[in-house]
Short mmCIF file of C-alpha atoms in Angstrom, two decimals:
data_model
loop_
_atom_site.label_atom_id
_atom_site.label_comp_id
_atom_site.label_asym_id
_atom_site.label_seq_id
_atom_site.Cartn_x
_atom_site.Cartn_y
_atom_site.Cartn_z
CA UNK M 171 128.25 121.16 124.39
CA UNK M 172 125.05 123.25 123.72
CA UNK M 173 121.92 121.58 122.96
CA UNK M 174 120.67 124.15 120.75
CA UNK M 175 122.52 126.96 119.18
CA UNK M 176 121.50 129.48 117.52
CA UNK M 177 123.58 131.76 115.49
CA UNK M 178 122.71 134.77 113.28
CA UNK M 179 119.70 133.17 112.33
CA UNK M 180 118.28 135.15 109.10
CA UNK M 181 114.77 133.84 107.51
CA UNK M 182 113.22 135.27 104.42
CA UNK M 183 109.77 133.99 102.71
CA UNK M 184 109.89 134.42 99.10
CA UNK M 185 106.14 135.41 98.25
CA UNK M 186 104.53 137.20 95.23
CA UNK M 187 104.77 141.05 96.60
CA UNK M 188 108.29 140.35 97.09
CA UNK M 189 111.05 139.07 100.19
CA UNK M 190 109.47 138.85 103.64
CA UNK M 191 111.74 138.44 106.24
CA UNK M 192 110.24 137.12 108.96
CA UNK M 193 113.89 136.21 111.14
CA UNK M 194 116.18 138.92 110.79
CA UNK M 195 119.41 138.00 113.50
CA UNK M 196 118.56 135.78 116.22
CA UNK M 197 121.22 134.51 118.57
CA UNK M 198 121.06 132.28 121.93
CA UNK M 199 121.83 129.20 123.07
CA UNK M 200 120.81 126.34 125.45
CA UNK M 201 122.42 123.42 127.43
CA UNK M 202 120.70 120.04 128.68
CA UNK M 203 118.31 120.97 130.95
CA UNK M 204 117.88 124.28 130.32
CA UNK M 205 114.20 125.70 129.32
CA UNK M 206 113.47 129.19 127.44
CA UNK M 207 110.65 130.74 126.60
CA UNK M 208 109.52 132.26 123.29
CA UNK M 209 107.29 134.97 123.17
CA UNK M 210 105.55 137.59 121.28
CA UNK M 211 102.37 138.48 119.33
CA UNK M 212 101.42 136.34 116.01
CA UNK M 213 103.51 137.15 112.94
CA UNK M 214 106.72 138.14 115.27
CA UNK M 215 108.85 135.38 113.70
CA UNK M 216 108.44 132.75 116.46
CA UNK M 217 107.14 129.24 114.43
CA UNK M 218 109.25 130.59 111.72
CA UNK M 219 112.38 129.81 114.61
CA UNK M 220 110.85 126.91 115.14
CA UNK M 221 110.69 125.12 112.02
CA UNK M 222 113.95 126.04 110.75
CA UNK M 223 115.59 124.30 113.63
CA UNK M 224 114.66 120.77 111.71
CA UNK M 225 114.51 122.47 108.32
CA UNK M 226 110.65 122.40 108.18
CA UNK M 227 110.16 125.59 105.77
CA UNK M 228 109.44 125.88 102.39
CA UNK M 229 112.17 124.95 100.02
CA UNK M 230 112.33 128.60 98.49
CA UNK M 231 112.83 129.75 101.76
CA UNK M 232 116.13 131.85 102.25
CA UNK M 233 117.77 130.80 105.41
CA UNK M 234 121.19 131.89 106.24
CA UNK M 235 122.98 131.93 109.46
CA UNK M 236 123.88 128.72 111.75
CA UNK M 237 121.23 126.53 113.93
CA UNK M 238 123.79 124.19 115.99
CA UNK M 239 122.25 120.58 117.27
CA UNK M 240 124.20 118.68 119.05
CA UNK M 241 126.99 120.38 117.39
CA UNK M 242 126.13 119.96 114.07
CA UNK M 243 124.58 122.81 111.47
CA UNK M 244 120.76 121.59 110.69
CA UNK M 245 121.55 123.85 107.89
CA UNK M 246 124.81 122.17 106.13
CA UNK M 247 123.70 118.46 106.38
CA UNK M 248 122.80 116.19 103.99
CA UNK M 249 118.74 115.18 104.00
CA UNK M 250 119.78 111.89 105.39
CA UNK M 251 121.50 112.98 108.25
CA UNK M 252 118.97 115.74 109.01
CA UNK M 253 116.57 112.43 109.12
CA UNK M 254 118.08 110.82 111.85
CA UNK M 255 118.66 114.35 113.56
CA UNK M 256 114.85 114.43 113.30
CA UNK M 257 113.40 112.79 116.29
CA UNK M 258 116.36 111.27 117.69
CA UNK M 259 118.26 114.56 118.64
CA UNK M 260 115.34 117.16 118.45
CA UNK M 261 111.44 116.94 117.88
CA UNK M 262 108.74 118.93 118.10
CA UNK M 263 105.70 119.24 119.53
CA UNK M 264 103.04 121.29 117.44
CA UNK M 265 99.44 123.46 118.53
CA UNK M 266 96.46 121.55 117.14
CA UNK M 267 97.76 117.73 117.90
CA UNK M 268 94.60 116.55 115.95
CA UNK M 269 96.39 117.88 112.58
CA UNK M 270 99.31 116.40 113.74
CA UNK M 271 98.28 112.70 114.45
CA UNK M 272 97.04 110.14 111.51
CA UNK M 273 93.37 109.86 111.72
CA UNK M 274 93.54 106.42 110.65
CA UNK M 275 95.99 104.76 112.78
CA UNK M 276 95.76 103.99 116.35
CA UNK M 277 97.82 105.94 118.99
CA UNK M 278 99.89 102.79 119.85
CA UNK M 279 101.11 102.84 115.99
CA UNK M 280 101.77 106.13 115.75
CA UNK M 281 104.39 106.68 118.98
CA UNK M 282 105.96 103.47 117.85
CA UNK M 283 106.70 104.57 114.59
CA UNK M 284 109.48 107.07 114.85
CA UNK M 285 111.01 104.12 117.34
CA UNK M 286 111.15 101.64 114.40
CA UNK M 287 112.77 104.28 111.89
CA UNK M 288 115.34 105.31 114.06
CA UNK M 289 116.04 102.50 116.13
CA UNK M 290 117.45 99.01 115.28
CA UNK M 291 114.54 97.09 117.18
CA UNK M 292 111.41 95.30 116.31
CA UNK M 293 107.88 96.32 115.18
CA UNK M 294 106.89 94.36 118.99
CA UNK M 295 109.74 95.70 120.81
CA UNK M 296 108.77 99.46 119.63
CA UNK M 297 104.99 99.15 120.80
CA UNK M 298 106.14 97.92 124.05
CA UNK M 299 108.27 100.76 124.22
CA UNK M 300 105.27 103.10 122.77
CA UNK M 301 103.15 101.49 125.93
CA UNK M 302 105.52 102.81 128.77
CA UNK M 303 105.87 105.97 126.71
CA UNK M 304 102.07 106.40 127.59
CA UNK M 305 102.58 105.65 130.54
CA UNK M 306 105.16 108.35 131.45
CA UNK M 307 102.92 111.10 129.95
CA UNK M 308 99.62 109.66 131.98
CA UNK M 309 97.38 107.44 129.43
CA UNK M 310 96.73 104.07 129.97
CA UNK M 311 98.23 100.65 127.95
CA UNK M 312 94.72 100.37 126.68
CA UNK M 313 94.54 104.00 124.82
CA UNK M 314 97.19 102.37 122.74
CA UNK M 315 94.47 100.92 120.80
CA UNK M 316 92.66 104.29 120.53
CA UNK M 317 92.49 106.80 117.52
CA UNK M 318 92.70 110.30 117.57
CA UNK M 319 89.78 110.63 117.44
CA UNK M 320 88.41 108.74 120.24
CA UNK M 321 90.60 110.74 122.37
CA UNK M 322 90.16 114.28 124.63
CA UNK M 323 92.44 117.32 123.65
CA UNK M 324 94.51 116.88 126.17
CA UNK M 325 95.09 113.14 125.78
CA UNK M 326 96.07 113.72 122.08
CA UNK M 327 98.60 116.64 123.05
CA UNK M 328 99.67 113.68 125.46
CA UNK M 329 100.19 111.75 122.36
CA UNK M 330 102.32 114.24 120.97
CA UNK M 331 104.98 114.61 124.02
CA UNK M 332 105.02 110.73 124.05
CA UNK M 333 106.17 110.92 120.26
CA UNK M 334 108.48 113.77 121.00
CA UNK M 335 110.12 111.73 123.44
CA UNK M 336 110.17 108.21 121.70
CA UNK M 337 113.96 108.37 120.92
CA UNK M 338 115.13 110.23 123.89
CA UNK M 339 116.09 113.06 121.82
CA UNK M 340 118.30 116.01 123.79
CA UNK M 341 116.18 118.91 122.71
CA UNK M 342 111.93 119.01 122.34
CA UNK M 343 110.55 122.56 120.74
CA UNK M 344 107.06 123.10 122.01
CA UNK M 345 105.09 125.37 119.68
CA UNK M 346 101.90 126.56 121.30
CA UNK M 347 101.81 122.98 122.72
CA UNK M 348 99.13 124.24 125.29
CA UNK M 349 97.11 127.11 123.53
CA UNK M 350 93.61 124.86 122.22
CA UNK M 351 93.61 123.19 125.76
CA UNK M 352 91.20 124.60 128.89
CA UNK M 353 93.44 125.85 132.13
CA UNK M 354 93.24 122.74 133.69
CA UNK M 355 94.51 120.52 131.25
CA UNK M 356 96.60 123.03 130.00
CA UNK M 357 98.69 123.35 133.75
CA UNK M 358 98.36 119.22 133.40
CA UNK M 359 100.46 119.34 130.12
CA UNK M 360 102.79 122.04 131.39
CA UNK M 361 103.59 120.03 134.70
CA UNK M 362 104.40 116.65 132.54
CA UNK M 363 106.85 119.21 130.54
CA UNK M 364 108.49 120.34 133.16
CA UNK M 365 108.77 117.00 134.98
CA UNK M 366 110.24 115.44 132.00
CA UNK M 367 113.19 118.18 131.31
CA UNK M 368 113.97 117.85 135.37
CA UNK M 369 114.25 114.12 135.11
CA UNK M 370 115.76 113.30 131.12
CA UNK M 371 117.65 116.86 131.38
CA UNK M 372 116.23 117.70 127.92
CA UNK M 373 116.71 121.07 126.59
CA UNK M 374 113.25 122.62 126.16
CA UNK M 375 112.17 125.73 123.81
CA UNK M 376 108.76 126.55 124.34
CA UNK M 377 106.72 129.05 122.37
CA UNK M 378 103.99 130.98 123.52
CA UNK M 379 102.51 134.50 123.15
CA UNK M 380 101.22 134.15 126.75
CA UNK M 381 104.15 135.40 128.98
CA UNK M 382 102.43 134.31 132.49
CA UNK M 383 102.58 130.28 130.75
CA UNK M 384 106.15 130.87 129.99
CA UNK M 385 107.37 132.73 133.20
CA UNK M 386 106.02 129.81 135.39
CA UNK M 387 107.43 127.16 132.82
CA UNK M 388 110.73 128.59 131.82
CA UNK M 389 114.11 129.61 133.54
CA UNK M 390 115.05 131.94 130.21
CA UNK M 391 112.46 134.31 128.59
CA UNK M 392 112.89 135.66 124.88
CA UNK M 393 110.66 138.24 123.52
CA UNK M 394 110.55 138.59 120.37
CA UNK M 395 109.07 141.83 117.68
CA UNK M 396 109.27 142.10 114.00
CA UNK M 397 111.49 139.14 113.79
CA UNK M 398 114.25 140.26 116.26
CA UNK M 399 114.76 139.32 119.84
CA UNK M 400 114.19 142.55 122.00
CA UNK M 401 114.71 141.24 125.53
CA UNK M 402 116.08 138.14 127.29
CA UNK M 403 116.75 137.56 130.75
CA UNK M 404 115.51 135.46 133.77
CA UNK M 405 112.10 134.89 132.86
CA UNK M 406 110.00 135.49 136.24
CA UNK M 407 112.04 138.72 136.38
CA UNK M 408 111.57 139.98 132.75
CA UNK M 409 107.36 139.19 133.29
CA UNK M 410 107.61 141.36 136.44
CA UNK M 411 109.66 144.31 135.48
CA UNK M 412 111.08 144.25 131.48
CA UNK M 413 113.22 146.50 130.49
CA UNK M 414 111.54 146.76 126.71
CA UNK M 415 108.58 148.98 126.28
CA UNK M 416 106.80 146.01 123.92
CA UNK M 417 107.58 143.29 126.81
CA UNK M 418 106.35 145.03 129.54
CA UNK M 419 103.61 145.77 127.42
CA UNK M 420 103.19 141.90 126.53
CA UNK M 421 103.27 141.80 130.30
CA UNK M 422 100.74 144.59 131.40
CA UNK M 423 98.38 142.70 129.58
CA UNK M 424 97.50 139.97 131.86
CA UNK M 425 95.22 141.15 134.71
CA UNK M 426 95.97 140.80 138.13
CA UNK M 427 93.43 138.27 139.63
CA UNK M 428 90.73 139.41 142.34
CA UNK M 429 92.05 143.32 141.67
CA UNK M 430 88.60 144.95 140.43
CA UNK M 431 90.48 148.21 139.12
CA UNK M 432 92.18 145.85 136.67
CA UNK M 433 89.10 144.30 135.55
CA UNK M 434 87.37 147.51 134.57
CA UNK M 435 90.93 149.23 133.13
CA UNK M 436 91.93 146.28 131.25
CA UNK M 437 95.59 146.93 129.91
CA UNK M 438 96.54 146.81 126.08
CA UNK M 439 98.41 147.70 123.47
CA UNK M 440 97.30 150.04 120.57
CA UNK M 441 97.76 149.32 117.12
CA UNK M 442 99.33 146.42 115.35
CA UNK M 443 102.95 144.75 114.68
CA UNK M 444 104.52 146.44 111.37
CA UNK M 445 104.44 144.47 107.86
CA UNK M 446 107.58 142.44 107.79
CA UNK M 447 107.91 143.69 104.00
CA UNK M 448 107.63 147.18 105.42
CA UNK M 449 109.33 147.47 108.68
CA UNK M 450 109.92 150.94 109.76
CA UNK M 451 113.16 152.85 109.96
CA UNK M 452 114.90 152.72 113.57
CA UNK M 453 113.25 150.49 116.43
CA UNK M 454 110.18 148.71 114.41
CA UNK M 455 108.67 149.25 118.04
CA UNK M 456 108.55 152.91 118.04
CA UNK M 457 105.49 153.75 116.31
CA UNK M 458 103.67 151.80 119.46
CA UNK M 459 105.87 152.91 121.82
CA UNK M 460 104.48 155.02 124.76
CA UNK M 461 107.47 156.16 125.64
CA UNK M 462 109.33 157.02 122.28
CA UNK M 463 111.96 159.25 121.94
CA UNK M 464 112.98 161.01 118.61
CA UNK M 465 116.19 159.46 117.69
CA UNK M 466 113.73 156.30 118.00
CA UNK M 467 112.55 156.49 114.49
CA UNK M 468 116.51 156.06 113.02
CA UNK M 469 118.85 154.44 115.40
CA UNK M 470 119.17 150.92 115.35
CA UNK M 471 119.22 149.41 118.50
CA UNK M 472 121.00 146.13 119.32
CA UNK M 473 120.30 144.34 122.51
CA UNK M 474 122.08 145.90 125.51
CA UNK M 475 123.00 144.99 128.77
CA UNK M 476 120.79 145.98 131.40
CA UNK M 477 122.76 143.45 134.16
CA UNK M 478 124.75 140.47 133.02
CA UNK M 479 122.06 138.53 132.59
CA UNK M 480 119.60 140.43 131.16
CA UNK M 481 119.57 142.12 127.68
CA UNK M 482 116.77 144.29 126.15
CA UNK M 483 117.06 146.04 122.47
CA UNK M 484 116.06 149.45 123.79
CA UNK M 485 118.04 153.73 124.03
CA UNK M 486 116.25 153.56 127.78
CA UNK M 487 117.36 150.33 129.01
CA UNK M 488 119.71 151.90 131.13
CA UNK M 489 117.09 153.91 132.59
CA UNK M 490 114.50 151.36 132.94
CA UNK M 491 117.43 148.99 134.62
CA UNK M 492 117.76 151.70 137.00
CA UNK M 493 114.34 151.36 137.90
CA UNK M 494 113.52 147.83 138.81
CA UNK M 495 110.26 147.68 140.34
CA UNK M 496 110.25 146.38 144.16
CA UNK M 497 108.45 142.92 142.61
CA UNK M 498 111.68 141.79 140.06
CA UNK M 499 113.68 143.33 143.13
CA UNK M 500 112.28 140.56 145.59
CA UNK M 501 112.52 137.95 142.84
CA UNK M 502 116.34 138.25 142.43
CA UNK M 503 116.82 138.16 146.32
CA UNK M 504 114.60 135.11 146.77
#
């Protein structure tokens, strides 16, 4: 049975110049163990994905479609059983732990606290159990005692993972988890990830609009634009030869290190993702698109097939699967 899956999924903000929607059709799926990557520039739809998995949006919020746990639609149950869903089958680990964590309440009490709701133990057994957790993400027993506030960035984004695993849930969403820490804490936190969905065979989303992050963290890689998913496929491939104009765009962006040309062409791309209130007709893409064609502007594309595996919403992803560069070519022999 699927860890997480996602069917359909439809997300509209109800605001005062009118319906946003900010998820229009999303569909995958994952199974223990399995890791995918979500990516795209800010305002694509990707947090919004993320909170409706545990029902985290606004209460006016129109959400249609089904988000499968375990099994079970998040969106059907009743508030208790989404509470016990809640940390014990899926967490989440947010950007910004310092907003996340209680400034007045030491670590220890914090990670033992989702422990004690969910599980039928004792206030001593649960810190005990908080202690190891701390130890299995790198902190000492004595930063048990600690506040937030006393600790680094990355030992409070520590704090977080421990918390997201305290009831050994099946599925962890990691939103930005890594963006406010420096590279070397950051590959820290992204190691302890991946050890911990090799060993517990936890299902792992994790969202990021930095592909190269995701491609080294991830077997799956999403991309998504104007709330719709317009490529997945095996994610080192996809970050070294995508079939979509926007994600190899996304991916064009990060410079090849030690090439000087790079450095004084720095790639980009022009202009800025459309208004979800007023998407364009046809691909929402195709105003940025450098290689556009005219029936761009009207058709609606779907996502397509450019191998089994690999599916990109795009009237040239035949061509461009044609084309695989000599780098994705190497990737799928290795």
């Amino acid at each position: 049975m699927p860890a997480l899956e996602i069917d359909d999924l439809r997300v509209t903000y109800r605001g005062s110049r009118g319906d946003i929607p900010a998820v229009r059709g999303i569909s995958f799926s994952l199974e223990p163990g399995d890791t995918l990557g979500l990516a795209g520039e800010s305002g694509c739809g990707k947090s919004t994905v993320a909170a409706a998995v545990l029902r985290l949006l606004p209460a006016d919020t129109e959400v249609t479609g089904r988000i499968l746990v375990d099994g079970e639609d998040i969106l059907t149950m009743s508030f208790g059983k989404l509470r016990a869903v809640r940390w014990a089958g899926a967490s989440i680990v947010f950007q910004g732990a310092m907003h996340s964590l209680n400034p007045v309440h030491r670590i220890g009490r914090q990670i033992a606290e989702p422990i004690v709701l969910h599980e039928n133990v004792t206030a001593e057994a649960a810190e005990k159990r908080a202690v190891e957790l701390m130890s299995q993400v790198g902190l000492p027993a004595w930063r048990a005692r600690s506040y937030p506030h006393e600790l680094s960035g990355g030992q409070r984004q520590r704090v977080m993972i421990a918390m997201a695993l305290a009831c050994a849930p099946q599925l962890i969403i990691a939103d930005e988890a890594t963006t406010a820490l420096d590279v070397m804490i950051q590959a820290q936190v992204l190691k302890l990830l991946k050890g911990l969905v090799s060993e517990r065979g936890i299902a792992l989303v994790m969202i990021s609009h930095d592909l190269s992050v995701l491609a080294d963290t991830c077997e799956q890689l999403a991309v998504m634009y104007a709330g719709k998913l317009v490529e997945q496929g095996p994610s080192k491939e996809v970050f070294a030869a995508a079939k979509h104009p926007y994600a190899a765009a996304l991916s064009a962006a990060f410079p090849t290190v030690g090439d000087p040309a790079e450095r004084r062409n720095p790639h980009g791309l022009a202009g800025d993702p459309p208004d979800p209130s007023a998407l364009p007709t046809g691909c929402p893409f195709h105003p940025r698109c450098p290689v556009v064609m005219d029936e761009c502007s009207s058709a609606t594309v779907e996502l397509r097939h450019a191998r089994p595996d690999w599916r990109a919403a795009c009237l040239r992803v035949e061509d461009r699967a044609a084309t695989t560069t000599t780098t994705a070519m190497a990737l799928g022999e290795a």
